[in-house]
PDB file of C-alpha atoms and ligand atoms in Angstrom:
ATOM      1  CA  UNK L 587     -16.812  -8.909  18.485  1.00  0.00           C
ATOM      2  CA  UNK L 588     -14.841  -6.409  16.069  1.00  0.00           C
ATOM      3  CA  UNK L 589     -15.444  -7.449  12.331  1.00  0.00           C
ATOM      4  CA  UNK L 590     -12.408  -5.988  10.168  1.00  0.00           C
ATOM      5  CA  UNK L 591     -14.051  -5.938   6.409  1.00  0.00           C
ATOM      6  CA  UNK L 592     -12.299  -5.051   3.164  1.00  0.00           C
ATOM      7  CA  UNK L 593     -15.102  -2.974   1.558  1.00  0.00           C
ATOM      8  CA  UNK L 594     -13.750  -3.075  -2.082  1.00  0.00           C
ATOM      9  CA  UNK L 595     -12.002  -1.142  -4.464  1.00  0.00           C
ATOM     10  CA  UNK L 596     -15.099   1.900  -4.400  1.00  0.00           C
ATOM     11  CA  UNK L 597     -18.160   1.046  -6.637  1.00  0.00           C
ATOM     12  CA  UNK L 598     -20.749  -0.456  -3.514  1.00  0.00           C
ATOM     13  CA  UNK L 599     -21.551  -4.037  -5.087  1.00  0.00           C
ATOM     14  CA  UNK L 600     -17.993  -5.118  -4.877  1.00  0.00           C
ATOM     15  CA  UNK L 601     -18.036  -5.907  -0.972  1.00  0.00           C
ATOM     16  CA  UNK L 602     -18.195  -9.119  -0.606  1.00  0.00           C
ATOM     17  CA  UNK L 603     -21.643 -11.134   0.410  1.00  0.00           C
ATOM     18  CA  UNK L 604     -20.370 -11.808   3.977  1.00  0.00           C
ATOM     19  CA  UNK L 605     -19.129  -8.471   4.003  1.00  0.00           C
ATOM     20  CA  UNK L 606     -22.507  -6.692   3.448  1.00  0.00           C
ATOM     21  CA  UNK L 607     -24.240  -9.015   5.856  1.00  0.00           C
ATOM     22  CA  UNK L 608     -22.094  -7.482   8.562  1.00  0.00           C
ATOM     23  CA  UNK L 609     -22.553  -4.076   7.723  1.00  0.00           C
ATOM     24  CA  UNK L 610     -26.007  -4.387   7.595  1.00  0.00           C
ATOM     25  CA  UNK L 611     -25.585  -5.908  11.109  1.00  0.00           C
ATOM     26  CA  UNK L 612     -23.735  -3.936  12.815  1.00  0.00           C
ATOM     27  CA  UNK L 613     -24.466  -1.617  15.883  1.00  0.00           C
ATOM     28  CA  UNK L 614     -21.175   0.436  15.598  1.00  0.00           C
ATOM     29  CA  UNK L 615     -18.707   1.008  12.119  1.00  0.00           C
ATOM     30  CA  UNK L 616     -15.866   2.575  11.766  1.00  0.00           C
ATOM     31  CA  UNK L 617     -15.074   3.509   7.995  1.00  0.00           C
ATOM     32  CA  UNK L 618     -11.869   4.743   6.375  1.00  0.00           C
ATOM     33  CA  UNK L 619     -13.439   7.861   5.574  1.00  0.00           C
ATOM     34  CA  UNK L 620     -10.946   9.327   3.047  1.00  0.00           C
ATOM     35  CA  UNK L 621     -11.899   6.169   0.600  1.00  0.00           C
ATOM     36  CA  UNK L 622     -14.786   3.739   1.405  1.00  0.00           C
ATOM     37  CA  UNK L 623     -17.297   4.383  -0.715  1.00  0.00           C
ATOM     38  CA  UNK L 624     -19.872   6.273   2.012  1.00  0.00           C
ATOM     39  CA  UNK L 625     -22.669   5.059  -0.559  1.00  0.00           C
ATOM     40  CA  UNK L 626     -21.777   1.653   1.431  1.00  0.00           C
ATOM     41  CA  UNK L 627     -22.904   3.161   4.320  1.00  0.00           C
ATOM     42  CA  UNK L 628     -26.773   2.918   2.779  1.00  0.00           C
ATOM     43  CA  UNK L 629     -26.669  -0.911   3.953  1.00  0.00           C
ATOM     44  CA  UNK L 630     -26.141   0.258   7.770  1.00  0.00           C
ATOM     45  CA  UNK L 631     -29.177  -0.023   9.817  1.00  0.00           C
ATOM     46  CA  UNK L 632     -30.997   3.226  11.020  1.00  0.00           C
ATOM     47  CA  UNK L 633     -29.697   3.453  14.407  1.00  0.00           C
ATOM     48  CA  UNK L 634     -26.217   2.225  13.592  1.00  0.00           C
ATOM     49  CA  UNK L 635     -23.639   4.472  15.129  1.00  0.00           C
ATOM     50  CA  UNK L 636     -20.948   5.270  12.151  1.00  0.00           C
ATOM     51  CA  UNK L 637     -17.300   6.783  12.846  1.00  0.00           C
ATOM     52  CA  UNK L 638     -15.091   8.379  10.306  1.00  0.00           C
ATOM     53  CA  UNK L 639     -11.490   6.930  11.401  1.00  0.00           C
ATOM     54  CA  UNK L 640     -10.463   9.296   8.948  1.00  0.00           C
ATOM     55  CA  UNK L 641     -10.341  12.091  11.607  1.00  0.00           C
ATOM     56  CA  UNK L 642      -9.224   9.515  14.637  1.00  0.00           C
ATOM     57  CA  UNK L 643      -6.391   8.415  16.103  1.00  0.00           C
ATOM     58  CA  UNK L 644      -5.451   4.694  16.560  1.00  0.00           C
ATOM     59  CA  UNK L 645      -6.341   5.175  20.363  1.00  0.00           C
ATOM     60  CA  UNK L 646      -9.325   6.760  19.719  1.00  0.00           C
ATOM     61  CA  UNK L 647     -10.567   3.677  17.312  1.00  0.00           C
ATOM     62  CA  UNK L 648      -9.969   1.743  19.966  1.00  0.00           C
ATOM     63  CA  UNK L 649     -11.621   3.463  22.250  1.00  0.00           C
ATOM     64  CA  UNK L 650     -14.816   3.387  20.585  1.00  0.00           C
ATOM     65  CA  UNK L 651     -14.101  -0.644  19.558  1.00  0.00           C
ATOM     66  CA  UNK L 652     -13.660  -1.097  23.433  1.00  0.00           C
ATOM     67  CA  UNK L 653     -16.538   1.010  24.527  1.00  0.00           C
ATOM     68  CA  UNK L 654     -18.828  -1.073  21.749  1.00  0.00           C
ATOM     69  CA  UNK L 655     -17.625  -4.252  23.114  1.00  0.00           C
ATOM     70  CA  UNK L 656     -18.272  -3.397  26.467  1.00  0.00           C
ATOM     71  CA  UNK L 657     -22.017  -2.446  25.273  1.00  0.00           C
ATOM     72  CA  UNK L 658     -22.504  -5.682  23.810  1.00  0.00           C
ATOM     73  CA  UNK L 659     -22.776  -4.329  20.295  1.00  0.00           C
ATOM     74  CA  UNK L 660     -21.101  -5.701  16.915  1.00  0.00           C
ATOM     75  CA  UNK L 661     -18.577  -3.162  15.375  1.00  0.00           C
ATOM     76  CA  UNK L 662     -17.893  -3.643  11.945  1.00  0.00           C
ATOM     77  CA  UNK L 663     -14.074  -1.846  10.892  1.00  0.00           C
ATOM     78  CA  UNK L 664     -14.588  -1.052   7.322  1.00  0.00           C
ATOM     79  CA  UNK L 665     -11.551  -0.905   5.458  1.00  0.00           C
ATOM     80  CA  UNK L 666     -10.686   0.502   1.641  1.00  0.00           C
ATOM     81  CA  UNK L 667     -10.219  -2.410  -0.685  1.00  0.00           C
ATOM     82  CA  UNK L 668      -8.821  -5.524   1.255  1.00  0.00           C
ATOM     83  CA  UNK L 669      -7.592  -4.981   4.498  1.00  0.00           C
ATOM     84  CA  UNK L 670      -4.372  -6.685   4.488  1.00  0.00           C
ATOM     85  CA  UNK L 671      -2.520  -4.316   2.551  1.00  0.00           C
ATOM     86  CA  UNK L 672      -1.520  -0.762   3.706  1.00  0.00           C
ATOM     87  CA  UNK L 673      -4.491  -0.929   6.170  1.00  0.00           C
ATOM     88  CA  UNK L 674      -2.970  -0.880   9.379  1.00  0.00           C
ATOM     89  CA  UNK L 675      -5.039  -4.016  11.435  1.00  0.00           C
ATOM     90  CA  UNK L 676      -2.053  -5.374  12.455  1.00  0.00           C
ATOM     91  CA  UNK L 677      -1.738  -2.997  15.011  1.00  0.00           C
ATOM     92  CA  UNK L 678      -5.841  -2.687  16.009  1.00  0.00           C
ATOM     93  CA  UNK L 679      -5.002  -6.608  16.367  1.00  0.00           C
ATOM     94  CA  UNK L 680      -2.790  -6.342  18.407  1.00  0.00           C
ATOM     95  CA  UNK L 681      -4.118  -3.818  20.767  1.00  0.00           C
ATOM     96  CA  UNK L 682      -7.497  -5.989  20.331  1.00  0.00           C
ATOM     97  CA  UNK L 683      -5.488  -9.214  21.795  1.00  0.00           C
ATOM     98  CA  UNK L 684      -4.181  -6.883  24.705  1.00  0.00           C
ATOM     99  CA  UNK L 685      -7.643  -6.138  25.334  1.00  0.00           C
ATOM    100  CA  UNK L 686      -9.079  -9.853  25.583  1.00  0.00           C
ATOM    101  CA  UNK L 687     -11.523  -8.538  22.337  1.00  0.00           C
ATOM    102  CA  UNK L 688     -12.433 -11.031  20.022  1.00  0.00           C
ATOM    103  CA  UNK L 689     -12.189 -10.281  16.379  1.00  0.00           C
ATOM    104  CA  UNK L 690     -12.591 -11.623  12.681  1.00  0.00           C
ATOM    105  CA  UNK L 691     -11.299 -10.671   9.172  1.00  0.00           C
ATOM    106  CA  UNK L 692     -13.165 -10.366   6.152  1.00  0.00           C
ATOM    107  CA  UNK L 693     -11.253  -9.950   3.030  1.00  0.00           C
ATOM    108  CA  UNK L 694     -12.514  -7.397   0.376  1.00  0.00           C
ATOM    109  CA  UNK L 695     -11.253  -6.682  -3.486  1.00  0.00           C
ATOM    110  CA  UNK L 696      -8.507  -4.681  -3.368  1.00  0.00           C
ATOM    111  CA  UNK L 697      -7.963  -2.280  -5.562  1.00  0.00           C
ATOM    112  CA  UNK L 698      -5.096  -3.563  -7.381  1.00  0.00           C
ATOM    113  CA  UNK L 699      -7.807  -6.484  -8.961  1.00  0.00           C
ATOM    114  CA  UNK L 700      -9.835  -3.153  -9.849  1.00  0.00           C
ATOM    115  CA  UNK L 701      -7.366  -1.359 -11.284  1.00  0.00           C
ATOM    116  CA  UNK L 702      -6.760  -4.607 -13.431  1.00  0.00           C
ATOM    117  CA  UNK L 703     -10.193  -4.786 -14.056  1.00  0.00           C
ATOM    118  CA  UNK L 704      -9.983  -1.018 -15.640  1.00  0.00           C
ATOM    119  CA  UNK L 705      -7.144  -1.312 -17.586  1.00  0.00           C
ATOM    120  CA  UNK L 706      -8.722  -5.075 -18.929  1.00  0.00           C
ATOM    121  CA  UNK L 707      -5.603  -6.260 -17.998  1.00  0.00           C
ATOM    122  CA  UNK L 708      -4.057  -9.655 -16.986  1.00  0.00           C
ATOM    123  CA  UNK L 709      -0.569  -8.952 -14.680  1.00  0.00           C
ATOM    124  CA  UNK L 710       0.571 -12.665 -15.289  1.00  0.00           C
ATOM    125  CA  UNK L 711       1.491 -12.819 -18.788  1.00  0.00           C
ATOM    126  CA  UNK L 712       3.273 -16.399 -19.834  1.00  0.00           C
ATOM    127  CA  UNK L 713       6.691 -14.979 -21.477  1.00  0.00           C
ATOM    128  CA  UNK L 714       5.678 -11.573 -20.094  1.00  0.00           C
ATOM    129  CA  UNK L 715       5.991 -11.695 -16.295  1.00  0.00           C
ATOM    130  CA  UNK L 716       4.601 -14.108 -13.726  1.00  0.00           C
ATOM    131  CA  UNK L 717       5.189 -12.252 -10.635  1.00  0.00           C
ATOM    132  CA  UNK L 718       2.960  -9.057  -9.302  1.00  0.00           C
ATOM    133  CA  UNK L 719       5.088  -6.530  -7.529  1.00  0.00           C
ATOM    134  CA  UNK L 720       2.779  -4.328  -4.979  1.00  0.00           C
ATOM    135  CA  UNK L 721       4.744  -1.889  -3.283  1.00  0.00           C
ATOM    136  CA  UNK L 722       4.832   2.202  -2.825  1.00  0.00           C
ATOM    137  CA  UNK L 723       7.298   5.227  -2.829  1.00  0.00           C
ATOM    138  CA  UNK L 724       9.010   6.211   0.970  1.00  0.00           C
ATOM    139  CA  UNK L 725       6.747   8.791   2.017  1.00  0.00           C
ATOM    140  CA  UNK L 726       5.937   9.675   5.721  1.00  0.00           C
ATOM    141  CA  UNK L 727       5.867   5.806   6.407  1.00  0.00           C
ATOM    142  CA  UNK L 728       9.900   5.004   5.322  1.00  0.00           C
ATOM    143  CA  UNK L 729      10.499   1.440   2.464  1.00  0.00           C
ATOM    144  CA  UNK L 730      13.053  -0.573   3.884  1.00  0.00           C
ATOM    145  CA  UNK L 731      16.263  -0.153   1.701  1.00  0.00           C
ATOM    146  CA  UNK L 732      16.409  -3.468  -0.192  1.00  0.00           C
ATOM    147  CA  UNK L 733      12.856  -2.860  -1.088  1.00  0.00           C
ATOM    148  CA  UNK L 734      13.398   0.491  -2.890  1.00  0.00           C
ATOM    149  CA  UNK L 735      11.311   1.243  -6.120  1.00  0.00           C
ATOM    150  CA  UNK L 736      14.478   0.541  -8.031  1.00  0.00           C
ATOM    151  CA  UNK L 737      15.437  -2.518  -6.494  1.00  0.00           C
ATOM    152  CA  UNK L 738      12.413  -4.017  -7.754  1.00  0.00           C
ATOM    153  CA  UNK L 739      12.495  -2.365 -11.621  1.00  0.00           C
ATOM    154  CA  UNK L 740      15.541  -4.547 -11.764  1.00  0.00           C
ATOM    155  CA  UNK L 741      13.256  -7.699 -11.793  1.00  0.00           C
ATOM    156  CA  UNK L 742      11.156  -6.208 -14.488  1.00  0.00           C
ATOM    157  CA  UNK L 743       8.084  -7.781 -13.422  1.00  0.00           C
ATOM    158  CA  UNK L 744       4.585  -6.600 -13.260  1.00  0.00           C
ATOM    159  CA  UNK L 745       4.601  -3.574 -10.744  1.00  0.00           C
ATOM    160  CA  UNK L 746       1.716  -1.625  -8.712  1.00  0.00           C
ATOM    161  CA  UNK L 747       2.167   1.246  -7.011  1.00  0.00           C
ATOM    162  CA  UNK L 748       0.512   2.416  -4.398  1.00  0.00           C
ATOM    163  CA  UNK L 749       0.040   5.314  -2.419  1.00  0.00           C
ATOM    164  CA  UNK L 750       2.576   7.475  -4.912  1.00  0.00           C
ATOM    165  CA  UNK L 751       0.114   9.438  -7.219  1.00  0.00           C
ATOM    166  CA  UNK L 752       1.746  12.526  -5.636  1.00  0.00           C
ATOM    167  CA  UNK L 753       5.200  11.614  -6.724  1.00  0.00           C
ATOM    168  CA  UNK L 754       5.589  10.497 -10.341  1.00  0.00           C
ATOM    169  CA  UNK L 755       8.321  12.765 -10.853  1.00  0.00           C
ATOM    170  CA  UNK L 756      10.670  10.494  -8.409  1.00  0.00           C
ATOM    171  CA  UNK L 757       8.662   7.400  -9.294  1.00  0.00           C
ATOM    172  CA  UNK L 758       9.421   7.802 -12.649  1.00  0.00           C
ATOM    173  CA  UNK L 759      13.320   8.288 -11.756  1.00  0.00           C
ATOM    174  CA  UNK L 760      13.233   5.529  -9.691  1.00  0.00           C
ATOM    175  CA  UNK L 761      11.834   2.752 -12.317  1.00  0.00           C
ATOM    176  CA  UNK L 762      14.424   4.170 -14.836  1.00  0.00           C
ATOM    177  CA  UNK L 763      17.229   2.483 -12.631  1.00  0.00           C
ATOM    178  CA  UNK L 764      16.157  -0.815 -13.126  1.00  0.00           C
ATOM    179  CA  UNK L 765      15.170  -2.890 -16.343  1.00  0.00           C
ATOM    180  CA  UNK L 766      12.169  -0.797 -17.534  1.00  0.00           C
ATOM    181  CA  UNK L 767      13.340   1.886 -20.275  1.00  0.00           C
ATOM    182  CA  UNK L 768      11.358   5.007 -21.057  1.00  0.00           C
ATOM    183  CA  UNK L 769       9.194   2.574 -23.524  1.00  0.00           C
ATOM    184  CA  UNK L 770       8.012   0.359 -21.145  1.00  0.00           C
ATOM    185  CA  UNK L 771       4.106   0.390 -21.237  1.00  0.00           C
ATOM    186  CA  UNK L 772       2.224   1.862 -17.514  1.00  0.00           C
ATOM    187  CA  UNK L 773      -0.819   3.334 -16.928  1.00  0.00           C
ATOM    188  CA  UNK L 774      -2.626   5.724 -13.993  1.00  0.00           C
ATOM    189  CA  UNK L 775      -5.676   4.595 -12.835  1.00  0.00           C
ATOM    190  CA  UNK L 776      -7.955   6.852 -10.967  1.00  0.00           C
ATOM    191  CA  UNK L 777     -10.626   5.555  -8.553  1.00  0.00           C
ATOM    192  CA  UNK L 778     -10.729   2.364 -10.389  1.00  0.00           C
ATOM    193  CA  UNK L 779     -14.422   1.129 -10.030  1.00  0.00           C
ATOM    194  CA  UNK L 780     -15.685   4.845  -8.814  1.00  0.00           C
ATOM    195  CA  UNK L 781     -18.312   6.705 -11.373  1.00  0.00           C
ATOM    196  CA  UNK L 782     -14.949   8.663 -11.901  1.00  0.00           C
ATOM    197  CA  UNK L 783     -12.792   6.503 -13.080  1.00  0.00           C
ATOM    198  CA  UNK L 784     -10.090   7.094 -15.214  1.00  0.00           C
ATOM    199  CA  UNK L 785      -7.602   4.465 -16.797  1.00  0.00           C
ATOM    200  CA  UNK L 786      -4.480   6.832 -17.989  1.00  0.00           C
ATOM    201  CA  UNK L 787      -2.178   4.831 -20.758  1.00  0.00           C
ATOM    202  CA  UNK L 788       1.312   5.954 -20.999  1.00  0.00           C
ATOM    203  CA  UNK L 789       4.736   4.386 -20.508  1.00  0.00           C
ATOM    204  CA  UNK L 790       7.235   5.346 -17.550  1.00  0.00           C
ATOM    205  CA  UNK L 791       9.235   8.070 -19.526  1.00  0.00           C
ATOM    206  CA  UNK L 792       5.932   9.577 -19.482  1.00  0.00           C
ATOM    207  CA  UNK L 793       4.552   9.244 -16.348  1.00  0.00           C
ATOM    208  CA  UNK L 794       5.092  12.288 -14.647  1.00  0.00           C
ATOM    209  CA  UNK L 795       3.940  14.009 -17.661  1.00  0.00           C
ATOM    210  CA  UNK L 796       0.521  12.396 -17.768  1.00  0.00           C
ATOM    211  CA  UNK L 797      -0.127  12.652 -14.355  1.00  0.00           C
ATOM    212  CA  UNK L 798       0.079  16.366 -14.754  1.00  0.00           C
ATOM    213  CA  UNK L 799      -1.744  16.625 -18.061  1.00  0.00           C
ATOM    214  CA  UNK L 800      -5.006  14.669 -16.006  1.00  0.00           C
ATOM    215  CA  UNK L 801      -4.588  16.046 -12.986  1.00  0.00           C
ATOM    216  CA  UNK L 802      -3.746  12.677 -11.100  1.00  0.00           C
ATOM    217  CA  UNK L 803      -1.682  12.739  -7.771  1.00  0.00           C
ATOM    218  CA  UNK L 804      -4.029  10.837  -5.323  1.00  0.00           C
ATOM    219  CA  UNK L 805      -6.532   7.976  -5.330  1.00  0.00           C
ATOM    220  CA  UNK L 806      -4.469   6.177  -8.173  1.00  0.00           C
ATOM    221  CA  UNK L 807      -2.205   3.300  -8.981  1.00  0.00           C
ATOM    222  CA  UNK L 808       0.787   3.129 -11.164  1.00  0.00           C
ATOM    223  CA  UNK L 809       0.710   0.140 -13.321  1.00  0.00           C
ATOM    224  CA  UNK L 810       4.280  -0.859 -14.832  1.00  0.00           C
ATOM    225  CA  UNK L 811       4.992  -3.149 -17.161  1.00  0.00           C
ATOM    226  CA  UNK L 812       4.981  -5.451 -19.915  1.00  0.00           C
ATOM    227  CA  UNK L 813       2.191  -7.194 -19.708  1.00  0.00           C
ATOM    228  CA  UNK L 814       0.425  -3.559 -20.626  1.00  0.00           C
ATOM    229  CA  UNK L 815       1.917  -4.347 -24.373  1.00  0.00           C
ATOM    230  CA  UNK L 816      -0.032  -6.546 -26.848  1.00  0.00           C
ATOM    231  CA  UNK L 817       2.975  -9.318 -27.114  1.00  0.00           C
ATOM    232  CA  UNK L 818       2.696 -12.556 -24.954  1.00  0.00           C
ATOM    233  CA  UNK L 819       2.545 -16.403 -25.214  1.00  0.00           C
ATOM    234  CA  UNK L 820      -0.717 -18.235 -24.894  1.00  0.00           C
ATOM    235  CA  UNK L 821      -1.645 -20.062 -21.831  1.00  0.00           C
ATOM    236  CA  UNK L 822      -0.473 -23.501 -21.832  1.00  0.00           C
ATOM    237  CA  UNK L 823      -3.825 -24.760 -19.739  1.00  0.00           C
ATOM    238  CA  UNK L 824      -5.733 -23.821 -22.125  1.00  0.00           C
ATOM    239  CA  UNK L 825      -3.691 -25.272 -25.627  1.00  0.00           C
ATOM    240  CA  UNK L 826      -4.654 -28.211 -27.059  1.00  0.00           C
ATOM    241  CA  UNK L 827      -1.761 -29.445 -27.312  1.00  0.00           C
ATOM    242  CA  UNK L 828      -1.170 -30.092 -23.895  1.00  0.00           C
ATOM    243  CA  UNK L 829      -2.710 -32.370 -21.020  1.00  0.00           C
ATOM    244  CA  UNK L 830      -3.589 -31.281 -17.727  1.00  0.00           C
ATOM    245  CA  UNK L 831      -5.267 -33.488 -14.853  1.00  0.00           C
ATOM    246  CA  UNK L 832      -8.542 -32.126 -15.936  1.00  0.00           C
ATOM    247  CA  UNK L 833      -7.923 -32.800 -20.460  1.00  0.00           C
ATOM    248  CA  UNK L 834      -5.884 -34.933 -22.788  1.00  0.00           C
ATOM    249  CA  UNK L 835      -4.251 -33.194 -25.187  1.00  0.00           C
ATOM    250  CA  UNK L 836      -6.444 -33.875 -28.808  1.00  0.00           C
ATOM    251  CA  UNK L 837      -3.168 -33.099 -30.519  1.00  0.00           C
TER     252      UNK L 837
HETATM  253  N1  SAH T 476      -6.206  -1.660   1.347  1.00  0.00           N
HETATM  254  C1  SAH T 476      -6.305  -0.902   0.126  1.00  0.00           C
HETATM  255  C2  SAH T 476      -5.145   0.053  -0.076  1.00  0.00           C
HETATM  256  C3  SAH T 476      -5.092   1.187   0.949  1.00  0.00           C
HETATM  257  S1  SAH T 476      -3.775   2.284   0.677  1.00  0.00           S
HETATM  258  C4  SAH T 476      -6.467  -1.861  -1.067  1.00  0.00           C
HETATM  259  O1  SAH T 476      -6.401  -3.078  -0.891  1.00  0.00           O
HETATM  260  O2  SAH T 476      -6.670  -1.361  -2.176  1.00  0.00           O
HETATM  261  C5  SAH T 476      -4.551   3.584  -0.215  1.00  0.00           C
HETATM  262  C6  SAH T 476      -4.038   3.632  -1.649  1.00  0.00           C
HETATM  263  O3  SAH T 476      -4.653   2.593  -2.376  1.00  0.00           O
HETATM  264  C7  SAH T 476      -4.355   4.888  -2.414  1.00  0.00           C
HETATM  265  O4  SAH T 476      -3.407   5.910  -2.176  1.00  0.00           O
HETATM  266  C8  SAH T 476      -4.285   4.417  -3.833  1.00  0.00           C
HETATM  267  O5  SAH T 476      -2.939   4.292  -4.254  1.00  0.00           O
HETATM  268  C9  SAH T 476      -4.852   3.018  -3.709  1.00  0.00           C
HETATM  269  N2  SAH T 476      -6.301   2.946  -3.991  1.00  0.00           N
HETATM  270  C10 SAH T 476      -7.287   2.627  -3.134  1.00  0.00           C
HETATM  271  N3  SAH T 476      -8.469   2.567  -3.773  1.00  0.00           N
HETATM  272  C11 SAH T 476      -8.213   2.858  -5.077  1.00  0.00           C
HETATM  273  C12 SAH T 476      -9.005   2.904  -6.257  1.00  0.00           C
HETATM  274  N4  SAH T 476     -10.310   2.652  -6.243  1.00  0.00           N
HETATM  275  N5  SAH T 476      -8.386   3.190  -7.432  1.00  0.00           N
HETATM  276  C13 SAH T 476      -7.055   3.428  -7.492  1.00  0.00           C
HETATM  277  N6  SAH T 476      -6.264   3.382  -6.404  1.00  0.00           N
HETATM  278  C14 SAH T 476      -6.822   3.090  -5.221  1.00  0.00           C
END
């Protein structure tokens, strides 16, 4: 059995409980060397066999995953933050399935709840924005036209970016097309839940600028928005002066 695992956004206690009981289970992992936490590695037991996929290729993951099962042992795939985004299972799935090799999915924080978490920040404002906007810069992998960086500034809406700490410059162009202006509030924030973290305030006609000035272009997100500002409207759950299934209004 292959266990995919989100291992967090970095700092070791935010795996989840099922998470850690795997990796302390397993015979074989395979960690996304260039940012799981290796301090997560500690759990493993002594005569675990670990793999940095890091410096593999899909094939050679697979490999390894098929060579495990074949042993009888448990492999645990350790992935950054939760594996469902940017993490590239679908296609270990897939090749799993081709395989007859069973597998499981364990979901882990990603690190867009730890960024939020760093910047003490709520992306779903009432009056502010109510949608979350993940998405990333073209890079090596291309972004399908409609979804371009400034396709989505025109909604506004709370924005992170991933995987674009190395191009603010164009990142910075690119929200400037839509409905942010050079005020609009964002922030960089480095290896959110790492010893090192580093929340960077600044708004997007600053970006670039900040970037630069702390040395940021990898391990980051780009927070946009609004809901960075200290306007918004109270939640409604929580007024008195409105019933939910759970309260009756008192006035
Ligand atoms: N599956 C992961 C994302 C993998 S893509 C998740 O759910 O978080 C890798 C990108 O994620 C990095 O380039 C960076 O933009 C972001 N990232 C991952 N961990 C981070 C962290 N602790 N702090 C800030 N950004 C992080």
């Amino acid at each position: 059995m292959i266990h995919f695992v989100g291992a967090g956004p970095g700092a070791p206690d935010l795996i989840t409980l099922r998470g850690a009981e795997l990796l302390k289970a397993a015979d074989v992992v395979i960690y996304a060397g260039s940012l799981v936490n290796p301090a997560l590695l500690e759990l493993c037991k002594a005569d675990c066999t670990v793999h940095n996929s890091a410096e593999m290729t899909l094939e050679q993951v697979l490999a390894v995953m098929e060579a495990a099962e074949q042993a009888g042992r448990a492999t645990v795939r350790l992935h950054t933050g939760d594996p469902c985004l940017y993490g590239a299972i679908r296609e270990q799935m897939d090749a799993l399935d081709a395989l007859n090799i069973p597998y499981d999915d364990t979901p882990g924080v990603s690190s867009f709840c730890g960024a939020a978490a760093a910047a003490q920040a709520e992306y779903t404002l009432p009056e502010v924005s109510q949608s979350v906007v993940i998405t990333r810069m073209a890079g090596r992998t291309p972004v399908p036209e409609p979804e371009s960086i400034a396709a989505w500034a025109a909604h506004g809406a709370s924005m992170v970016v991933f995987l674009s700490a190395g191009m603010l410059d164009g990142l910075q162009e690119e929200l400037l097309k839509g409905a942010y202006t050079p005020t609009t509030p964002a922030a960089l924030v480095y290896k959110a839940t790492w010893p090192e973290e580093k929340v960077v305030r600044c708004t997007v006609g600053t970006l670039a600028e900040a970037g630069r000035e702390h040395q940021i272009s990898k391990t980051a997100l780009v927070l946009v928005g609004n809901f960075l500002n200290p306007d918004y409207q109270r939640s409604r759950l929580y007024d008195p002066s409105f019933t939910t299934g759970f309260r009756e209004a008192s006035r």
